[in-house]
Amino acid sequence: MRKVAVIFVLAVLAPSLALAWLAVRSLRDQQYLLERQQSLLYQRVTDTLAQNISDRLSQQQREFSAEVESLASTNGARNTALQFDDWIRQSWPFAEVGFSVALSGPATSTLTCPTPTAGPEAQRFLVDNGGFLGNAETVEVYNVNNSKSGNQKTVLNGDNSFNNVQSVQKLDANVPLAANTESQAQNYLAKGKARAVIPQSANFQSAAKQAPDPDGNLSKVVPAEAEFRKFIGDGTDGMLARFLQNKLKLMFWHRLSSDSNFVFGAQLNLNRLVAGLRDLVQPEPELRGEICVAILDDNARPVAVSLPDFHTTWKRPFVATEIGEALPHWEIAVYLIDPTRITRAVCTTNNILGLLIGTFVIAIGVGGWLIVADLNRQLARARQKTDFVSNVSHELKTPLTSIRMFSELLAEHRVADPAKQRAYLQIITAETARLTRLINNVLDFSRMERGEKKYNFRDADLLNIVRETVETYRPHLENCGFELECALSPGQLPIRADADAIAQIIVNLLSNAEKYSNGDKKILIEAGRRDGPLPCAEVQILDRGTGVPRGSEERIFEKFYRAHDSLSSGIQGSGLGLTLARQIARAHGGDVVYERREGGGSCFSLRLPLKMD
Ligand code: ADP
């Protein structure tokens, strides 16, 4: 039994608990995984929109170049260089100030336009950029040189050398979602310009820790100190961004194809430029109910928003991607419309999975307990059967030995005293009766087990059956020194029953009263009508013996069960007498029950339904 329990614990219970523990642990990672999944999805949105904006700017840059070429071819390069500010502002809507630079010598340039007389805007422009465009001073600029090929853009790095960096390095969609350690996420994010994930949801503390700081410390968009000539190099056109008094200034420039000494440029009106980008700030239709997309300027202020009525802490987007060198430190950012949605979804999933895990563990526990209990029962039954065989063998052997011994004495005429002869004959008769009873019990039991026990129901008087049975049994009991008192109610107790089967019950109960009398040899039999909600006929057999041990009051009716073990009590038995008694009584619509007798001993009651006329 212990072995089975150990196997069960090792093979079933321990692995199931380990699995449950693993499942509970993985539940804890659910929220992170879900948010990671979401961030990857939305990261793709911001990457695409950032790319679209870069493409739009490149397209506008090309339009500007075409406009420059057209003005120069119509009016001549020199005329255009003098009038460029006026003309470009009239012909191209995004121009705020137009400028033209005449390149002379390898490291000199002259700003030919605008002139200070052109107005306050031109004057401010000249103050801000005159030195730089005249190649007289170096300034910090962000550079996007369109003349370089492919999807690579060139920025000047800190030491003034050229350095190619990928314009937008997208988050790798194939990165396993389980790459959830802080360092993995950091490395992964640090690869590109994507700035993920500034969580909006309150419960997103773990992810918040690993996100880069909201000020964009992971930005790859860095300015470089450069002179104008070195800055444009051999390029044909490009964009140039500067921060002046903390304000972004974006310029397009183009080198004239017919005369490469002329470079024309324009400072862009950012408000008009942003207005032109608004149509790009829209997520795919299926995501519109989930997220709001915004272009954030370098101070994390929204300049274009997909949902005009949406308000949030703009500095804390769910994910964001830098647009690039054209609009340095500007970002496309995604905000969750309902930041608690993921937490709620995770909570629901966690609850369902938790409930399932709990149910499975309980089911395994209960199943295991049932299996062990059943095994226990089976083992106990197997033990009982073994005990039964040895008990029955013993019960057969004892009377057979006495019968043989006394019959041999009589057969060999070794007992001359007639009184002794009679006593021996009585013993032989009693032992034979005992044998017969035992064999009848065993046979009846096996018939009942097979469902073959037949009853011969007839109208009978229970008092009569009791009287006859007691009188048959009385000589044996009195011979054994018992005092037998029989108190039968007057009249009749009509029942419909198999009289022999009822007699068998009474004999079994009497025989038990005799066996478990424990030296106090007084047996009382009472029979009468029992009143109550359901009146019935009742026979009670009371003794002053050991009584049934506490806890075994019901079990004594189970087959093979013996509360008084033969070895310790020395009382022989098969554990079948009460089982049979109850089964017969129940087959008659009645029962046999045990009660503790007041003053010590047992009281067994046989109850049978009264026959109604
Ligand atoms: P057995 O052959 O062992 O007597 P029974 O089915 O007749 O089998 O009884 C089952 C058990 O009930 C007995 O082993 C005994 O422990 C208990 N028992 C039965 N009758 C009495 C009684 N009159 N007094 C005390 N214990 C009893």
Tab-separated table of C-alpha atoms in Angstrom, residues 59-390:
chain	number	residue	atom	x	y	z
A	59	GLN	CA	9.215	63.914	-52.427
A	60	GLN	CA	8.877	67.554	-51.394
A	61	GLN	CA	12.629	67.886	-51.630
A	62	ARG	CA	12.460	66.570	-55.196
A	63	GLU	CA	9.652	69.004	-55.989
A	64	PHE	CA	11.804	71.823	-54.636
A	65	SER	CA	14.764	70.716	-56.782
A	66	ALA	CA	12.519	70.596	-59.852
A	67	GLU	CA	11.225	74.081	-59.037
A	68	VAL	CA	14.786	75.415	-58.743
A	69	GLU	CA	15.768	73.841	-62.070
A	70	SER	CA	12.703	75.283	-63.759
A	71	LEU	CA	13.302	78.835	-62.389
A	72	ALA	CA	16.960	78.705	-63.434
A	73	SER	CA	16.259	77.417	-66.919
A	74	THR	CA	13.571	80.071	-67.477
A	75	ASN	CA	15.426	83.033	-65.998
A	76	GLY	CA	19.063	82.053	-66.096
A	77	ALA	CA	21.179	81.004	-63.133
A	78	ARG	CA	22.473	84.468	-62.208
A	79	ASN	CA	19.076	86.208	-62.324
A	80	THR	CA	17.523	83.412	-60.331
A	81	ALA	CA	20.318	83.652	-57.733
A	82	LEU	CA	19.472	87.328	-57.196
A	83	GLN	CA	15.681	86.958	-57.105
A	84	PHE	CA	15.413	83.470	-55.678
A	85	ASP	CA	13.891	84.458	-52.305
A	86	ASP	CA	10.957	86.224	-53.973
A	87	TRP	CA	10.439	83.745	-56.731
A	88	ILE	CA	10.580	80.568	-54.685
A	89	ARG	CA	8.159	81.936	-52.061
A	90	GLN	CA	5.704	82.690	-54.859
A	91	SER	CA	6.076	79.420	-56.721
A	92	TRP	CA	6.539	76.912	-53.904
A	93	PRO	CA	4.105	77.028	-50.931
A	94	PHE	CA	6.401	75.585	-48.252
A	95	ALA	CA	9.176	78.149	-48.670
A	96	GLU	CA	9.517	80.664	-45.830
A	97	VAL	CA	12.825	82.195	-46.982
A	98	GLY	CA	14.693	81.324	-50.167
A	99	PHE	CA	18.469	81.568	-50.335
A	100	SER	CA	21.112	81.178	-53.003
A	101	VAL	CA	24.804	80.593	-52.516
A	102	ALA	CA	27.501	81.071	-55.128
A	103	LEU	CA	30.358	78.673	-54.582
A	104	SER	CA	33.780	80.062	-55.407
A	105	GLY	CA	37.053	78.371	-54.684
A	106	PRO	CA	37.268	75.041	-52.836
A	107	ALA	CA	36.209	76.420	-49.459
A	108	THR	CA	34.424	79.683	-50.038
A	109	SER	CA	30.872	80.625	-50.796
A	110	THR	CA	28.909	83.840	-51.090
A	111	LEU	CA	25.334	84.278	-50.026
A	112	THR	CA	23.672	86.160	-52.871
A	113	CYS	CA	20.118	85.969	-51.618
A	114	PRO	CA	18.177	86.982	-49.537
A	115	THR	CA	19.211	90.550	-48.958
A	116	PRO	CA	18.529	92.360	-45.672
A	117	THR	CA	16.152	94.660	-47.499
A	118	ALA	CA	13.800	91.797	-48.282
A	119	GLY	CA	12.082	92.087	-44.895
A	120	PRO	CA	12.326	91.068	-41.222
A	121	GLU	CA	12.095	87.350	-41.981
A	122	ALA	CA	15.049	87.626	-44.372
A	123	GLN	CA	16.977	89.689	-41.843
A	124	ARG	CA	16.483	87.073	-39.128
A	125	PHE	CA	17.477	84.398	-41.582
A	126	LEU	CA	20.679	86.222	-42.434
A	127	VAL	CA	21.535	86.708	-38.763
A	128	ASP	CA	20.958	83.026	-38.083
A	129	ASN	CA	22.483	81.513	-41.193
A	130	GLY	CA	24.564	84.134	-42.963
A	131	GLY	CA	27.843	83.055	-41.420
A	132	PHE	CA	27.173	79.384	-41.997
A	133	LEU	CA	25.984	79.698	-45.613
A	134	GLY	CA	28.865	82.062	-46.367
A	135	ASN	CA	31.131	79.294	-45.095
A	136	ALA	CA	32.444	81.636	-42.428
A	137	GLU	CA	31.399	79.584	-39.410
A	138	THR	CA	30.689	75.992	-38.407
A	139	VAL	CA	27.330	75.144	-36.891
A	140	GLU	CA	25.539	72.059	-35.579
A	141	VAL	CA	23.416	70.643	-38.374
A	142	TYR	CA	21.458	67.493	-39.066
A	143	ASN	CA	21.941	66.388	-42.614
A	144	VAL	CA	19.889	64.285	-44.993
A	145	ASN	CA	21.671	63.983	-48.295
A	146	ASN	CA	19.303	62.719	-50.953
A	147	SER	CA	22.036	62.328	-53.520
A	148	LYS	CA	23.250	59.172	-51.780
A	149	SER	CA	21.648	56.035	-53.105
A	150	GLY	CA	19.382	53.364	-51.612
A	151	ASN	CA	17.473	53.545	-48.358
A	152	GLN	CA	20.556	54.699	-46.505
A	153	LYS	CA	20.788	58.269	-45.395
A	154	THR	CA	23.927	60.026	-44.469
A	155	VAL	CA	24.519	61.994	-41.349
A	156	LEU	CA	27.631	63.707	-40.231
A	157	ASN	CA	28.813	62.160	-37.020
A	158	GLY	CA	30.495	64.018	-34.197
A	159	ASP	CA	34.005	64.012	-35.702
A	160	ASN	CA	32.870	65.484	-39.009
A	161	SER	CA	33.392	62.313	-40.997
A	162	PHE	CA	30.545	60.780	-42.984
A	163	ASN	CA	28.823	57.865	-41.503
A	164	ASN	CA	26.044	55.851	-43.051
A	165	VAL	CA	23.246	54.824	-40.790
A	166	GLN	CA	20.045	53.103	-41.683
A	167	SER	CA	17.262	55.629	-41.889
A	168	VAL	CA	14.797	53.598	-39.897
A	169	GLN	CA	15.891	50.321	-38.532
A	170	LYS	CA	12.700	48.485	-37.958
A	171	LEU	CA	12.028	46.248	-35.043
A	172	ASP	CA	12.519	42.740	-36.254
A	173	ALA	CA	9.144	41.089	-36.481
A	174	ASN	CA	10.789	37.716	-36.106
A	175	VAL	CA	12.241	38.480	-32.750
A	176	PRO	CA	10.799	35.852	-30.460
A	177	LEU	CA	8.130	37.164	-28.205
A	178	ALA	CA	9.747	35.308	-25.379
A	179	ALA	CA	12.798	37.543	-25.657
A	180	ASN	CA	11.680	39.138	-22.525
A	181	THR	CA	14.731	39.786	-20.459
A	182	GLU	CA	15.644	43.357	-19.841
A	183	SER	CA	18.953	43.142	-21.630
A	184	GLN	CA	17.413	41.463	-24.669
A	185	ALA	CA	14.790	44.153	-24.935
A	186	GLN	CA	17.302	46.922	-24.426
A	187	ASN	CA	19.686	45.538	-27.037
A	188	TYR	CA	16.863	45.015	-29.380
A	189	LEU	CA	15.497	48.491	-29.022
A	190	ALA	CA	18.901	50.105	-29.061
A	191	LYS	CA	19.488	48.712	-32.546
A	192	GLY	CA	17.163	51.185	-34.239
A	193	LYS	CA	15.543	54.499	-33.812
A	194	ALA	CA	12.367	52.924	-32.597
A	195	ARG	CA	11.572	54.160	-29.169
A	196	ALA	CA	9.506	51.584	-27.412
A	197	VAL	CA	7.881	51.158	-25.009
A	198	ILE	CA	6.723	53.889	-22.720
A	199	PRO	CA	3.839	52.134	-21.118
A	200	GLN	CA	0.568	53.832	-20.530
A	201	SER	CA	-0.984	51.055	-18.516
A	202	ALA	CA	-0.676	51.398	-14.768
A	203	ASN	CA	0.380	47.798	-14.207
A	204	PHE	CA	3.161	47.876	-16.705
A	205	GLN	CA	5.927	48.576	-14.236
A	206	SER	CA	8.289	45.828	-15.372
A	207	ALA	CA	8.238	46.984	-18.976
A	208	ALA	CA	8.511	50.590	-17.924
A	209	LYS	CA	11.841	49.877	-16.353
A	210	GLN	CA	13.353	48.559	-19.513
A	211	ALA	CA	12.066	51.273	-21.831
A	212	PRO	CA	14.469	53.981	-22.808
A	213	ASP	CA	13.941	57.291	-21.109
A	214	PRO	CA	11.224	59.507	-22.520
A	215	ASP	CA	13.681	62.169	-23.482
A	216	GLY	CA	14.887	59.909	-26.227
A	217	ASN	CA	18.287	59.046	-24.849
A	218	LEU	CA	18.537	56.221	-27.350
A	219	SER	CA	18.232	58.658	-30.267
A	220	LYS	CA	20.580	57.926	-33.159
A	221	VAL	CA	19.825	61.248	-34.741
A	222	VAL	CA	22.790	63.368	-33.802
A	223	PRO	CA	23.921	66.728	-35.181
A	224	ALA	CA	27.406	67.416	-36.408
A	225	GLU	CA	29.541	70.533	-36.460
A	226	ALA	CA	30.106	71.495	-40.099
A	227	GLU	CA	30.923	74.328	-42.493
A	228	PHE	CA	28.509	74.783	-45.377
A	229	ARG	CA	30.938	73.678	-48.097
A	230	LYS	CA	32.008	70.596	-46.233
A	231	PHE	CA	28.433	69.909	-45.362
A	232	ILE	CA	27.123	69.809	-48.937
A	233	GLY	CA	30.295	68.153	-50.217
A	234	ASP	CA	29.718	66.904	-53.767
A	235	GLY	CA	26.022	66.302	-53.145
A	236	THR	CA	23.356	67.527	-55.555
A	237	ASP	CA	20.605	68.143	-53.056
A	238	GLY	CA	19.548	67.425	-49.508
A	239	MET	CA	17.877	68.566	-46.355
A	240	LEU	CA	19.410	70.417	-43.526
A	241	ALA	CA	17.994	70.802	-40.049
A	242	ARG	CA	19.133	73.089	-37.250
A	243	PHE	CA	17.899	74.058	-33.840
A	244	LEU	CA	17.957	77.813	-33.369
A	245	GLN	CA	16.726	79.198	-30.026
A	246	ASN	CA	15.362	75.709	-29.409
A	247	LYS	CA	13.271	75.909	-32.558
A	248	LEU	CA	13.684	73.522	-35.416
A	249	LYS	CA	14.550	75.077	-38.781
A	250	LEU	CA	14.385	72.808	-41.800
A	251	MET	CA	15.948	73.724	-45.130
A	252	PHE	CA	16.038	72.074	-48.531
A	253	TRP	CA	18.949	72.779	-50.829
A	254	HIS	CA	19.707	71.989	-54.468
A	255	ARG	CA	22.852	72.391	-56.558
A	256	LEU	CA	22.042	73.638	-60.041
A	257	SER	CA	22.696	70.926	-62.599
A	258	SER	CA	23.657	73.412	-65.350
A	259	ASP	CA	26.044	75.383	-63.131
A	260	SER	CA	27.267	73.498	-60.078
A	261	ASN	CA	28.595	76.717	-58.499
A	262	PHE	CA	25.066	77.746	-57.633
A	263	VAL	CA	23.310	76.227	-54.662
A	264	PHE	CA	19.704	77.219	-54.032
A	265	GLY	CA	17.853	76.525	-50.823
A	266	ALA	CA	14.751	77.341	-48.848
A	267	GLN	CA	13.908	77.465	-45.182
A	268	LEU	CA	10.573	75.721	-44.810
A	269	ASN	CA	7.467	76.965	-43.105
A	270	LEU	CA	7.047	74.181	-40.557
A	271	ASN	CA	3.380	74.884	-39.861
A	272	ARG	CA	2.514	74.454	-43.513
A	273	LEU	CA	4.757	71.429	-43.748
A	274	VAL	CA	3.059	69.732	-40.775
A	275	ALA	CA	-0.364	70.610	-42.152
A	276	GLY	CA	0.667	68.790	-45.325
A	277	LEU	CA	1.657	65.739	-43.299
A	278	ARG	CA	-1.618	65.450	-41.367
A	279	ASP	CA	-3.189	63.058	-43.847
A	280	LEU	CA	-0.353	60.590	-43.125
A	281	VAL	CA	-1.059	60.423	-39.392
A	282	GLN	CA	-3.659	57.710	-39.542
A	283	PRO	CA	-3.287	54.079	-38.414
A	284	GLU	CA	-4.779	51.259	-40.455
A	285	PRO	CA	-8.591	51.209	-40.221
A	286	GLU	CA	-8.693	48.037	-38.069
A	287	LEU	CA	-6.492	49.724	-35.432
A	288	ARG	CA	-8.365	53.015	-35.294
A	289	GLY	CA	-10.518	51.949	-32.362
A	290	GLU	CA	-7.446	50.892	-30.378
A	291	ILE	CA	-4.810	53.531	-30.839
A	292	CYS	CA	-4.250	57.220	-31.434
A	293	VAL	CA	-1.242	58.257	-33.512
A	294	ALA	CA	0.527	61.599	-33.124
A	295	ILE	CA	3.516	63.424	-34.497
A	296	LEU	CA	5.473	64.759	-31.531
A	297	ASP	CA	7.892	67.634	-31.983
A	298	ASP	CA	11.278	67.727	-30.307
A	299	ASN	CA	9.605	68.913	-27.059
A	300	ALA	CA	7.210	65.953	-27.153
A	301	ARG	CA	4.298	68.256	-28.026
A	302	PRO	CA	1.754	66.834	-30.444
A	303	VAL	CA	1.757	68.728	-33.743
A	304	ALA	CA	-0.604	66.365	-35.572
A	305	VAL	CA	-2.980	63.841	-33.958
A	306	SER	CA	-5.102	61.159	-35.582
A	307	LEU	CA	-7.920	61.705	-33.041
A	308	PRO	CA	-8.288	65.447	-32.407
A	309	ASP	CA	-10.301	64.940	-29.198
A	310	PHE	CA	-7.850	62.499	-27.651
A	311	HIS	CA	-5.887	63.748	-24.637
A	312	THR	CA	-3.189	61.968	-22.698
A	313	THR	CA	0.268	62.441	-21.213
A	314	TRP	CA	1.975	62.994	-24.548
A	315	LYS	CA	5.410	62.322	-23.126
A	316	ARG	CA	4.453	58.718	-22.374
A	317	PRO	CA	3.524	56.997	-25.637
A	318	PHE	CA	3.070	53.240	-25.804
A	319	VAL	CA	5.619	53.053	-28.637
A	320	ALA	CA	7.304	55.682	-30.759
A	321	THR	CA	9.675	55.903	-33.712
A	322	GLU	CA	11.899	58.831	-34.551
A	323	ILE	CA	11.134	60.295	-37.932
A	324	GLY	CA	14.780	60.835	-38.801
A	325	GLU	CA	17.315	63.523	-39.574
A	326	ALA	CA	14.878	65.664	-41.557
A	327	LEU	CA	12.827	66.297	-38.427
A	328	PRO	CA	15.355	65.504	-35.713
A	329	HIS	CA	13.915	64.290	-32.379
A	330	TRP	CA	10.459	64.398	-33.835
A	331	GLU	CA	8.586	61.171	-33.375
A	332	ILE	CA	5.617	59.253	-34.550
A	333	ALA	CA	4.002	58.012	-31.360
A	334	VAL	CA	1.226	55.550	-30.615
A	335	TYR	CA	-1.070	55.888	-27.606
A	336	LEU	CA	-3.526	53.290	-26.397
A	337	ILE	CA	-7.050	54.662	-26.376
A	338	ASP	CA	-7.881	52.357	-23.491
A	339	PRO	CA	-4.608	51.656	-21.651
A	340	THR	CA	-6.252	49.257	-19.185
A	341	ARG	CA	-7.526	46.998	-21.986
A	342	ILE	CA	-4.421	44.783	-21.991
A	343	THR	CA	-4.429	44.550	-18.213
A	344	ARG	CA	-8.087	43.600	-18.294
A	345	ALA	CA	-7.537	41.029	-21.043
A	346	VAL	CA	-4.601	39.591	-19.110
A	347	CYS	CA	-6.654	39.528	-15.936
A	348	THR	CA	-9.428	37.621	-17.703
A	349	THR	CA	-6.969	35.170	-19.279
A	350	ASN	CA	-5.198	34.767	-15.950
A	351	ASN	CA	-8.461	34.173	-14.142
A	352	ILE	CA	-9.624	31.589	-16.678
A	353	LEU	CA	-6.282	29.812	-16.772
A	354	GLY	CA	-5.922	30.048	-12.999
A	355	LEU	CA	-9.376	28.567	-12.597
A	356	LEU	CA	-8.559	25.771	-15.052
A	357	ILE	CA	-5.249	25.010	-13.360
A	358	GLY	CA	-6.920	25.050	-9.962
A	359	THR	CA	-9.699	22.779	-11.202
A	360	PHE	CA	-7.218	20.355	-12.773
A	361	VAL	CA	-5.076	20.239	-9.651
A	362	ILE	CA	-8.135	19.681	-7.473
A	363	ALA	CA	-9.383	17.017	-9.940
A	364	ILE	CA	-5.999	15.274	-9.841
A	365	GLY	CA	-5.925	15.533	-6.063
A	366	VAL	CA	-9.464	14.230	-5.656
A	367	GLY	CA	-8.899	11.559	-8.334
A	368	GLY	CA	-5.714	10.486	-6.599
A	369	TRP	CA	-7.416	10.419	-3.248
A	370	LEU	CA	-10.269	8.322	-4.702
A	371	ILE	CA	-7.785	5.909	-6.296
A	372	VAL	CA	-5.893	5.545	-3.038
A	373	ALA	CA	-9.137	5.122	-1.109
A	374	ASP	CA	-10.334	2.526	-3.610
A	375	LEU	CA	-7.021	0.708	-3.435
A	376	ASN	CA	-7.294	0.772	0.314
A	377	ARG	CA	-10.771	-0.716	0.114
A	378	GLN	CA	-9.656	-3.381	-2.335
A	379	LEU	CA	-6.723	-4.298	-0.171
A	380	ALA	CA	-8.889	-4.415	2.933
A	381	ARG	CA	-11.363	-6.634	1.068
A	382	ALA	CA	-8.586	-8.909	-0.127
A	383	ARG	CA	-7.361	-9.136	3.452
A	384	GLN	CA	-10.894	-9.836	4.645
A	385	LYS	CA	-11.285	-12.597	2.074
A	386	THR	CA	-8.068	-14.219	3.210
A	387	ASP	CA	-9.205	-13.892	6.814
A	388	PHE	CA	-12.576	-15.304	5.787
A	389	VAL	CA	-11.007	-18.421	4.274
A	390	SER	CA	-8.915	-19.019	7.348
